[in-house]
Short mmCIF file of C-alpha atoms in Angstrom, two decimals:
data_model
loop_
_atom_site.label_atom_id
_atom_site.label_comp_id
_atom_site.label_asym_id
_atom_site.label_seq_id
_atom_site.Cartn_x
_atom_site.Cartn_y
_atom_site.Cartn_z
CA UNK A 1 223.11 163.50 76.12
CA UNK A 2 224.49 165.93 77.82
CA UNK A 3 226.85 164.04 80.52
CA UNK A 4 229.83 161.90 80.08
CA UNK A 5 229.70 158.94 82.22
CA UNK A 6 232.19 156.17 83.05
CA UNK A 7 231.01 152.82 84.10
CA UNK A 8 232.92 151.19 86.43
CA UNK A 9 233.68 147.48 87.10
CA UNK A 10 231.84 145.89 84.38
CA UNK A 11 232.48 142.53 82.98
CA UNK A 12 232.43 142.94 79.13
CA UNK A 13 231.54 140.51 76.77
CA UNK A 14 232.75 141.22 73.14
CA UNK A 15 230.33 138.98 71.08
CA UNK A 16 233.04 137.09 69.25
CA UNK A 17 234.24 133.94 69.70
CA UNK A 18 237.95 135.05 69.74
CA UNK A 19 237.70 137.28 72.91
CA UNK A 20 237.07 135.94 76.20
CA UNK A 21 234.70 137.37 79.33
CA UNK A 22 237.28 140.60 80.43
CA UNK A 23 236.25 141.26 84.14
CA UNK A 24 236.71 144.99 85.98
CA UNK A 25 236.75 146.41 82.84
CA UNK A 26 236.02 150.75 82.46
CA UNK A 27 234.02 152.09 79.56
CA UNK A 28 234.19 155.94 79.36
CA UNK A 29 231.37 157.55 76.70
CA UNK A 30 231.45 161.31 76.34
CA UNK A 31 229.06 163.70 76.11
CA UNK A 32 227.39 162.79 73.14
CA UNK A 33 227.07 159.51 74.03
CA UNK A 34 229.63 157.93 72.31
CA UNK A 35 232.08 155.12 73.41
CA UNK A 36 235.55 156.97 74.13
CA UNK A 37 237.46 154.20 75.43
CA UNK A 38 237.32 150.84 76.72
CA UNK A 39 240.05 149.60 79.25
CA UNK A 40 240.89 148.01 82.07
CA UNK A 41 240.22 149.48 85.37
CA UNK A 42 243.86 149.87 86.52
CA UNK A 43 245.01 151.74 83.04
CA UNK A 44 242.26 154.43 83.07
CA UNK A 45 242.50 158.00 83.76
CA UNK A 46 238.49 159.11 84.60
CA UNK A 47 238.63 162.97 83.52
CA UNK A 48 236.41 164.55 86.37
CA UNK A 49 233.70 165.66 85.01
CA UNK A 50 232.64 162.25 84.40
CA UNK A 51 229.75 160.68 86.56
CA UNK A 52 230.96 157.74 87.74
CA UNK A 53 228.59 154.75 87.66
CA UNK A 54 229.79 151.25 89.50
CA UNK A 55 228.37 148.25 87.73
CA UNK A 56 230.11 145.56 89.56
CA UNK A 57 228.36 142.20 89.06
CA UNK A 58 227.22 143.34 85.87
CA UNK A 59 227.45 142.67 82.20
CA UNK A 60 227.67 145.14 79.31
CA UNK A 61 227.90 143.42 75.38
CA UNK A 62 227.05 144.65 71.87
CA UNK A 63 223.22 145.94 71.56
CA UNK A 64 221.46 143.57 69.14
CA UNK A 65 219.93 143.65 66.51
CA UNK A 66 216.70 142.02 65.39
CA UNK A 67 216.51 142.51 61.80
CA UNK A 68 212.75 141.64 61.37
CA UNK A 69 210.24 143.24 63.40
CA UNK A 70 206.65 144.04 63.39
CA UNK A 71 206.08 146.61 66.21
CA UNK A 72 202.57 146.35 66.02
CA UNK A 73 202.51 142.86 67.51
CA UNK A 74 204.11 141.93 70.74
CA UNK A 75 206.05 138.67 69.29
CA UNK A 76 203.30 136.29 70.68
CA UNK A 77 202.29 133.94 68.11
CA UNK A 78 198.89 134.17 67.44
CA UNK A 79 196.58 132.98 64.48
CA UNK A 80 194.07 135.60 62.89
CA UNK A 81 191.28 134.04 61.17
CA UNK A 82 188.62 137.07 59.80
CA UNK A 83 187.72 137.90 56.60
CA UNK A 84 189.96 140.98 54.50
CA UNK A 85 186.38 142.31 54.82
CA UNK A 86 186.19 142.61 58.37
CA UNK A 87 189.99 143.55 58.66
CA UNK A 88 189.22 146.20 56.38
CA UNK A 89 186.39 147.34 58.07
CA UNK A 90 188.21 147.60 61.83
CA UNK A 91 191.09 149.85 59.96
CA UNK A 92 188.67 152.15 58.15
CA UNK A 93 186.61 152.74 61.75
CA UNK A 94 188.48 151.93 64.33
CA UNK A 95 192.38 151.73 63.35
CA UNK A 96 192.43 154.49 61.25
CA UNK A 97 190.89 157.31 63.39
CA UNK A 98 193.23 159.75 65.79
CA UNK A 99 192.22 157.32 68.61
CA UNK A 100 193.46 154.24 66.75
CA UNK A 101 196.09 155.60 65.59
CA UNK A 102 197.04 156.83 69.02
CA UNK A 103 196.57 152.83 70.60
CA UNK A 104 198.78 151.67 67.82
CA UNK A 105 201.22 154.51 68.28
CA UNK A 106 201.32 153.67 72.10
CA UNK A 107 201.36 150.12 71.66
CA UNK A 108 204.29 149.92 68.82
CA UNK A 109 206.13 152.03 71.47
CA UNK A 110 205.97 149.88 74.32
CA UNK A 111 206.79 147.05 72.04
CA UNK A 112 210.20 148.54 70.85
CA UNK A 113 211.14 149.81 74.60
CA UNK A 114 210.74 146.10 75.49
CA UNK A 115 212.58 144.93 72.85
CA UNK A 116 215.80 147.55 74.36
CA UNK A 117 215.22 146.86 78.10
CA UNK A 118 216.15 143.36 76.19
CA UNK A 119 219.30 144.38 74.71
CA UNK A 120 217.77 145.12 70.76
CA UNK A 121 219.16 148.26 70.05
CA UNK A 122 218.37 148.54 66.52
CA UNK A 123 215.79 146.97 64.46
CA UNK A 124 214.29 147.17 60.99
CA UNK A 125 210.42 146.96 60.71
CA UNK A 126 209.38 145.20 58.23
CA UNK A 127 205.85 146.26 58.21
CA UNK A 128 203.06 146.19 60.54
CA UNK A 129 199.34 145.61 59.95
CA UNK A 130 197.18 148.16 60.00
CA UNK A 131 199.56 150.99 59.96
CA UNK A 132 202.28 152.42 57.93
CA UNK A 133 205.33 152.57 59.09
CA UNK A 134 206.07 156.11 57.97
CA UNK A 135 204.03 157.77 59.51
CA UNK A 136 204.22 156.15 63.41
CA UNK A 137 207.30 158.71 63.75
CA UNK A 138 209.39 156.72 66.57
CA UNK A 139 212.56 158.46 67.48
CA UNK A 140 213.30 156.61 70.99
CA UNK A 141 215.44 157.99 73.74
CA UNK A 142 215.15 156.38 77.32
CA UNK A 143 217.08 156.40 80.26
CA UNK A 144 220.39 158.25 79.50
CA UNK A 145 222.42 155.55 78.06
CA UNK A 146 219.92 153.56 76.26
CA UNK A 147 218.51 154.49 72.86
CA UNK A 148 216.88 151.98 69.70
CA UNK A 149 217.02 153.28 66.57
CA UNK A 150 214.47 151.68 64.29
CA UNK A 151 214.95 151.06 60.32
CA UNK A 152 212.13 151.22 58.07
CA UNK A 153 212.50 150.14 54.96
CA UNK A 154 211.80 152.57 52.00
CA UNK A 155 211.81 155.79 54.06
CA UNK A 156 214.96 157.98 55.55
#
């Protein structure tokens, strides 16, 4: 991130029960995308190289976190009744081929990015079928102040 922002007007919810709503609220994050300050709108100076971004109406809280995810699968429920033979099979010639790999890849992406348009901005996979977790090699960035950063457990 290469631009300092400061949002404007927002209403800010805290996520604790001992802070209420604050409304016209200013929330300055610098160039490396990091929260600088947050205060009200009348106490800020905005330094001016800051783009200035006017959320009035709007809401900004924490980014959540969903601490048990399987990327591969969209959160529907849905029952799977097939032999380990025939699951084996469709992973050995199907899943596990640069196509397949490439639908899961796609698909685990476009899970996660609709887990952040959500609000989840961090999550911890806890394994998905068919495919390791180490090697689908997520690092997300969209838009320019949204990013998910995604656990998996056993690797760094």
């Amino acid at each position: 991130m290469n631009t300092a922002y400061a949002l404007k007007n927002v209403n800010l919810i805290h996520g604790d029960a001992k802070r209420n709503l604050q409304k016209n609220m200013t929330i300055l994050v610098n160039e490396q995308g990091l929260i600088q300050d947050i205060c009200k709108e009348s106490e800020v100076s905005t330094p001016s190289h800051y783009t200035t971004i006017d959320l009035s109406g709007k809401y900004v809280m924490p980014g959540l976190i969903n601490a048990h995810v399987h990327l591969f699968a969209d959160g529907k429920p849905f029952s799977l009744s097939v032999s380990d033979g025939l699951l084996q099979f469709a992973y050995d010639r199907i899943l596990n081929t640069k196509l397949g790999r490439n639908v899961l890849k796609k698909r685990m992406k476009r899970n996660a990015l609709t887990a952040l348009h959500a609000g989840v901005t961090t999550m911890r996979s806890v394994g998905n079928s068919f495919t390791p977790t180490s090697s689908c090699g997520m690092r997300l960035i969209t838009a320019t102040l949204s990013a998910l950063i995604c656990l998996y457990p056993g690797f760094s």
